[in-house]
């Protein structure tokens, strides 16, 4: 069972939280954190829905908490406006935008918001998302977060939460760092042996895209291959303390009962487990010609390929994270659903399309690097090959590049 979340006294001075990104996920969690009577004030930085949020607040239609309106402390049209706001400091800067490192550096975007006592919170998909923030802000505490929530913005400023509220939060020191210049491909004779996959369909577990948190311990939370310095440990402890408070606000004030506090290593394992789903279904939905989740798993050949990618990640993740044998997903079979169980459950997900397919159909940039490219780079840097995922990355990266070139040339 997860450790009980500590309840803190109400802050004796204002805690200011700003969300960079006012989409469905950001607005939902922002609404659960905003408690002015408890001295916790949440603001939003919005783009296309700025006027709607400024005029009417956020209207939420939720499965978990009923219908209500969230009126933020402030709504800003951009980072510059938030940076000049009359607050002493932004205590938590929460980034909920899509992670697109191939399109720009979001760590530079938020720089004007970061003060000497600020904490960065990253609620983003994929792996390696923390690396650019740690590089730019070497002494700023970072909280890494993984969510399982079904929410959508059905119109400007109107959010519908369909189900789930789960979020895992944990400190980040430097455990997911990688060299972005590492080639994504190598000659075969230069590459280390790749991980073989031996699916174990006998494993049992509840169908949950992320794991439940064990009793976390910040002092033992970095992967064993990563040697922590004294400054790393101090930064990690500070991040853990801040993550504990933020989790407490969500649980005890926001009634998000499945907000969990995780150690650094377990949080990264949760990221890689969610990647088993995202890195299989998202790119394959595009590469298969626009097929949704349920239709993919009902196609025998596609199901076999999805399973192979998922097990490739399943087997590779503990090696990449430097976890001792037996300390990977299999240690918590109830929290980490096996690929086979995920595939079986997806059969019922009729009509659902992965977010990457929706972005492809709308002509938007794909979260290709953090969901597919980074995992291959990080793995290779640690002596692990994932040839199936590398193939998916190469094909989809080429498709996106060709389409964008044709669009620039006026051929689309």
XYZ file of C-alpha atoms in Angstrom:
412
model
C 0.000 0.000 0.000
C 1.215 3.551 -0.690
C 2.439 5.507 2.275
C -0.104 7.828 3.907
C 0.353 11.396 2.729
C 1.465 13.757 5.482
C -0.893 16.637 6.183
C 0.779 20.016 6.675
C -0.573 23.055 8.532
C -1.963 25.808 6.338
C 0.863 28.010 5.015
C 1.472 31.099 7.140
C 2.295 33.139 4.039
C 0.876 32.979 0.501
C 1.975 30.082 -1.706
C 1.800 31.128 -5.347
C 1.519 28.451 -8.027
C 1.507 29.237 -11.741
C 0.570 26.748 -14.465
C 2.319 27.171 -17.798
C -0.268 25.679 -20.118
C -4.018 25.971 -19.575
C -5.209 22.888 -21.411
C -7.466 20.213 -19.974
C -4.918 18.519 -17.704
C -3.419 21.769 -16.468
C -6.771 23.364 -15.690
C -8.035 20.257 -13.919
C -5.110 19.942 -11.509
C -4.880 23.713 -11.088
C -8.510 23.732 -9.937
C -7.761 21.096 -7.283
C -4.801 23.068 -5.921
C -6.438 26.498 -5.673
C -7.450 27.227 -2.064
C -7.238 30.958 -1.322
C -8.756 30.490 2.158
C -5.769 28.238 2.945
C -3.261 30.741 1.514
C -2.671 28.713 -1.705
C -3.219 30.736 -4.881
C -3.118 29.283 -8.396
C -2.700 31.316 -11.583
C -2.745 30.279 -15.243
C -0.725 31.251 -18.306
C -3.043 30.679 -21.245
C -2.830 31.124 -24.990
C -5.780 30.494 -27.297
C -8.279 30.304 -24.421
C -6.908 33.341 -22.565
C -9.940 35.616 -23.071
C -12.425 32.890 -22.100
C -10.533 32.113 -18.896
C -10.077 35.792 -18.063
C -13.772 36.551 -18.544
C -15.404 33.425 -17.132
C -12.816 31.363 -15.266
C -12.617 27.628 -15.935
C -15.884 25.722 -16.091
C -15.345 22.084 -15.129
C -17.650 19.137 -15.768
C -16.108 16.299 -13.795
C -16.888 12.677 -13.138
C -15.055 12.826 -9.797
C -16.113 16.166 -8.260
C -19.262 17.267 -10.067
C -19.603 20.552 -11.958
C -17.942 23.709 -10.670
C -16.168 26.886 -11.775
C -12.532 27.558 -10.948
C -11.636 31.240 -10.769
C -7.821 31.497 -10.863
C -5.936 34.039 -8.770
C -4.803 35.553 -12.101
C -4.784 34.683 -15.802
C -1.882 35.807 -17.968
C -1.553 35.872 -21.773
C 2.154 34.998 -21.693
C 5.160 34.297 -19.473
C 6.339 37.904 -19.546
C 3.084 39.082 -18.009
C 3.308 36.462 -15.261
C 6.941 37.339 -14.582
C 5.968 40.956 -13.898
C 3.028 40.062 -11.653
C 2.991 41.569 -8.146
C 3.836 38.345 -6.302
C 6.907 37.904 -4.136
C 7.876 34.774 -6.057
C 6.330 31.862 -7.923
C 6.752 29.032 -5.425
C 5.760 26.323 -7.908
C 6.047 26.711 -11.697
C 3.993 23.860 -13.155
C 4.632 23.010 -16.826
C 1.773 21.119 -18.503
C 2.444 21.973 -22.135
C 3.319 19.288 -24.670
C 7.027 18.474 -24.596
C 8.428 19.359 -28.022
C 12.211 19.748 -27.599
C 12.696 19.582 -31.372
C 10.602 22.770 -31.715
C 11.971 24.904 -28.916
C 13.425 24.989 -25.433
C 10.626 25.279 -22.879
C 13.192 25.576 -20.098
C 14.206 28.933 -21.610
C 10.549 29.940 -21.866
C 9.957 29.665 -18.120
C 13.283 31.240 -17.072
C 11.721 34.643 -16.209
C 9.443 32.892 -13.690
C 12.160 31.111 -11.726
C 13.386 32.735 -8.530
C 15.909 31.583 -5.918
C 13.222 29.671 -3.994
C 11.078 28.447 -6.887
C 10.347 24.800 -7.669
C 9.696 23.468 -11.189
C 6.972 20.821 -11.638
C 6.859 18.885 -14.917
C 3.556 17.207 -15.770
C 4.527 15.967 -19.225
C 4.590 12.705 -21.157
C 7.679 10.772 -22.155
C 11.123 10.292 -20.646
C 14.082 12.624 -20.434
C 11.754 15.629 -20.204
C 13.574 16.842 -17.100
C 17.043 17.019 -18.686
C 16.856 20.499 -20.313
C 15.395 21.991 -17.134
C 18.125 20.517 -14.963
C 20.781 21.820 -17.377
C 19.388 25.354 -17.317
C 18.505 25.356 -13.602
C 21.193 23.264 -11.890
C 20.268 24.376 -8.351
C 16.460 24.606 -8.667
C 14.364 21.787 -7.179
C 12.454 19.839 -9.832
C 9.406 17.658 -9.275
C 8.669 15.121 -11.990
C 5.034 14.037 -12.311
C 3.148 11.331 -14.205
C -0.619 11.464 -14.585
C -3.409 9.118 -15.535
C -6.387 11.364 -16.175
C -8.955 11.474 -18.961
C -9.798 15.129 -19.582
C -10.579 17.274 -22.600
C -11.348 20.906 -23.372
C -14.704 20.675 -25.105
C -14.855 24.415 -25.791
C -12.839 27.479 -24.846
C -12.523 27.409 -21.059
C -14.779 24.377 -20.563
C -13.055 21.225 -19.297
C -14.616 17.788 -19.076
C -12.951 15.199 -16.853
C -14.225 11.769 -17.837
C -12.436 9.467 -15.397
C -9.291 8.959 -13.366
C -7.414 11.541 -11.336
C -4.191 9.671 -10.579
C -0.932 11.566 -10.336
C 2.486 10.482 -9.049
C 4.984 13.129 -7.954
C 8.622 12.734 -6.987
C 11.899 14.647 -6.836
C 14.323 14.777 -9.726
C 18.054 15.297 -9.291
C 19.807 14.162 -12.464
C 18.932 10.499 -12.954
C 17.405 10.773 -16.439
C 20.175 12.849 -17.992
C 21.392 11.916 -21.452
C 23.496 13.304 -24.252
C 21.139 14.761 -26.848
C 23.931 14.574 -29.416
C 24.082 10.765 -29.170
C 23.364 9.371 -32.654
C 20.028 7.641 -32.877
C 21.523 5.024 -35.202
C 24.826 3.158 -35.294
C 26.486 0.614 -37.504
C 25.547 -2.857 -36.334
C 29.084 -3.777 -35.359
C 29.329 -0.670 -33.140
C 26.143 -1.246 -31.220
C 26.093 -3.114 -27.909
C 23.963 -6.258 -27.704
C 20.305 -5.405 -27.588
C 17.864 -6.595 -25.002
C 15.975 -9.709 -25.993
C 12.331 -9.837 -25.085
C 10.729 -12.848 -23.513
C 7.101 -12.008 -22.825
C 5.852 -13.346 -19.522
C 2.131 -13.447 -20.017
C 1.652 -15.304 -16.733
C 2.352 -12.153 -14.723
C -0.712 -10.753 -13.027
C -1.717 -7.218 -12.211
C -4.570 -4.780 -12.183
C -4.989 -2.812 -15.342
C -3.345 0.490 -14.447
C -1.049 2.438 -16.749
C 1.190 3.436 -13.852
C 2.510 1.859 -10.687
C 1.528 2.498 -7.129
C 4.122 4.078 -4.930
C 6.042 2.121 -2.336
C 7.065 3.889 0.842
C 9.447 6.427 -0.692
C 12.867 7.254 0.669
C 14.683 10.216 -0.856
C 18.084 8.936 0.282
C 17.746 5.758 -1.787
C 15.834 7.114 -4.723
C 18.437 7.487 -7.463
C 19.143 4.637 -9.887
C 22.148 2.652 -8.734
C 24.232 3.513 -11.788
C 23.988 7.237 -11.095
C 26.447 8.444 -8.442
C 24.916 11.272 -6.455
C 27.066 14.111 -5.198
C 26.378 15.891 -1.916
C 24.755 18.733 -3.855
C 22.597 16.189 -5.738
C 21.443 14.712 -2.435
C 20.651 18.117 -0.959
C 18.731 19.114 -4.088
C 16.899 15.812 -4.090
C 15.886 16.193 -0.444
C 14.628 19.722 -1.102
C 12.643 18.443 -4.088
C 11.218 15.608 -2.015
C 10.062 17.991 0.708
C 8.394 20.279 -1.827
C 6.794 17.305 -3.625
C 5.470 16.107 -0.262
C 3.779 19.448 0.350
C 2.297 19.640 -3.146
C 0.977 16.083 -2.850
C -0.517 16.972 0.516
C -2.329 19.965 -1.000
C -3.809 17.726 -3.702
C -4.890 14.972 -1.296
C -6.027 16.842 1.796
C -7.304 20.067 0.249
C -8.103 19.061 -3.318
C -9.534 15.611 -2.445
C -7.424 13.929 -5.141
C -7.181 10.674 -3.198
C -4.929 8.959 -5.694
C -2.163 11.571 -5.658
C 0.989 9.680 -4.646
C 4.445 10.680 -3.471
C 7.234 8.611 -5.065
C 10.969 8.292 -4.739
C 13.056 9.412 -7.697
C 13.842 5.936 -8.970
C 10.248 4.734 -8.630
C 8.923 7.838 -10.366
C 11.235 7.167 -13.309
C 10.072 3.530 -13.388
C 6.478 4.812 -13.551
C 7.482 7.053 -16.482
C 8.911 4.054 -18.333
C 5.827 1.966 -17.633
C 3.558 4.629 -19.067
C 5.961 4.698 -22.011
C 5.160 1.014 -22.640
C 1.717 2.256 -23.621
C 2.500 5.617 -25.218
C 5.502 4.520 -27.299
C 3.555 1.579 -28.711
C 0.053 2.923 -29.362
C 0.827 6.540 -30.267
C 3.281 6.102 -33.161
C 1.681 2.895 -34.427
C -1.686 4.603 -34.764
C -0.091 7.040 -37.210
C 2.100 4.495 -39.014
C -0.858 2.126 -39.454
C -2.773 4.758 -41.406
C -4.920 6.290 -38.670
C -6.257 3.285 -36.778
C -7.612 3.723 -33.239
C -6.611 1.788 -30.142
C -9.215 -0.987 -30.149
C -8.877 -1.613 -33.896
C -5.105 -1.952 -33.570
C -5.273 -4.619 -30.858
C -7.926 -6.521 -32.799
C -5.645 -6.795 -35.827
C -3.457 -9.916 -35.239
C -0.309 -8.526 -36.866
C -0.591 -5.092 -35.273
C -1.299 -6.653 -31.886
C 1.829 -8.782 -32.181
C 3.912 -5.721 -33.076
C 2.431 -3.611 -30.258
C 3.194 -6.404 -27.802
C 6.776 -6.683 -29.047
C 7.404 -2.943 -28.557
C 5.824 -2.977 -25.109
C 7.884 -5.941 -23.929
C 11.022 -4.409 -25.425
C 10.505 -1.385 -23.156
C 9.353 -3.570 -20.238
C 12.600 -5.565 -20.317
C 14.868 -2.601 -21.042
C 13.624 -0.106 -18.433
C 15.119 -1.743 -15.288
C 18.474 -2.072 -17.060
C 18.374 1.545 -18.205
C 17.510 2.698 -14.673
C 20.218 0.538 -13.140
C 17.800 -1.309 -10.877
C 18.877 -4.574 -9.222
C 17.334 -7.777 -10.544
C 13.814 -8.192 -9.237
C 13.367 -4.470 -8.544
C 11.647 -3.654 -11.839
C 7.993 -3.871 -12.831
C 7.685 -7.442 -11.580
C 8.210 -6.276 -7.976
C 4.769 -4.645 -8.017
C 2.516 -6.824 -10.222
C -0.648 -5.183 -8.874
C 0.555 -1.698 -9.719
C 2.275 -2.356 -13.051
C -0.037 -4.063 -15.514
C 1.708 -6.380 -17.962
C 1.592 -5.563 -21.681
C -0.764 -8.490 -22.234
C -3.250 -7.122 -19.706
C -3.032 -3.651 -21.243
C -3.697 -5.066 -24.709
C -6.657 -7.072 -23.416
C -8.177 -4.038 -21.723
C -7.684 -1.916 -24.849
C -10.045 -4.198 -26.779
C -12.887 -2.386 -24.987
C -11.534 1.079 -25.805
C -13.638 1.387 -28.956
C -13.518 4.747 -30.726
C -10.507 6.008 -28.788
C -7.620 7.582 -30.687
C -4.154 8.204 -29.210
C -3.171 11.848 -28.812
C -0.397 11.517 -31.390
C -2.899 10.450 -34.028
C -5.145 13.405 -33.171
C -2.141 15.727 -33.519
C -1.185 14.110 -36.846
C -4.709 14.494 -38.230
C -4.785 18.143 -37.124
C -1.373 18.861 -38.659
C 0.226 19.642 -35.290
C 3.792 18.699 -34.270
C 4.113 15.299 -32.623
C 5.600 14.526 -29.203
C 7.963 12.309 -31.133
C 11.230 12.966 -29.324
C 10.143 12.513 -25.701
C 7.953 9.477 -26.421
C 10.103 7.670 -28.998
C 13.445 9.376 -29.688
C 14.607 10.049 -26.125
C 13.977 6.480 -24.928
C 16.212 5.120 -27.687
C 18.935 7.687 -26.974
C 18.854 7.167 -23.214
C 18.905 3.385 -23.630
C 21.802 3.448 -26.078
C 23.805 5.722 -23.806
C 23.475 3.048 -21.121
C 24.365 0.097 -23.318
C 20.846 -1.104 -24.127
C 19.456 -1.410 -27.641
C 15.747 -1.206 -28.532
C 15.710 -1.991 -32.275
C 11.930 -2.086 -32.718
C 11.427 1.290 -31.104
C 14.343 2.733 -33.067
C 12.679 1.556 -36.288
C 9.390 3.184 -35.315
C 11.223 6.411 -34.521
C 13.091 6.462 -37.837
C 9.928 5.909 -39.899
C 7.705 8.393 -38.079
C 10.418 11.038 -37.930
C 10.796 10.723 -41.702
C 7.026 10.911 -42.254
C 6.778 14.104 -40.236
C 9.772 15.642 -41.984
C 8.428 14.803 -45.457
C 4.983 16.186 -44.679
C 6.383 19.425 -43.306
C 8.646 19.854 -46.318
C 5.736 19.307 -48.691
C 3.659 21.793 -46.728
C 6.414 24.413 -47.043
C 6.610 23.721 -50.772
C 2.856 24.100 -51.132
C 2.319 20.489 -52.117
C -0.153 19.707 -49.329
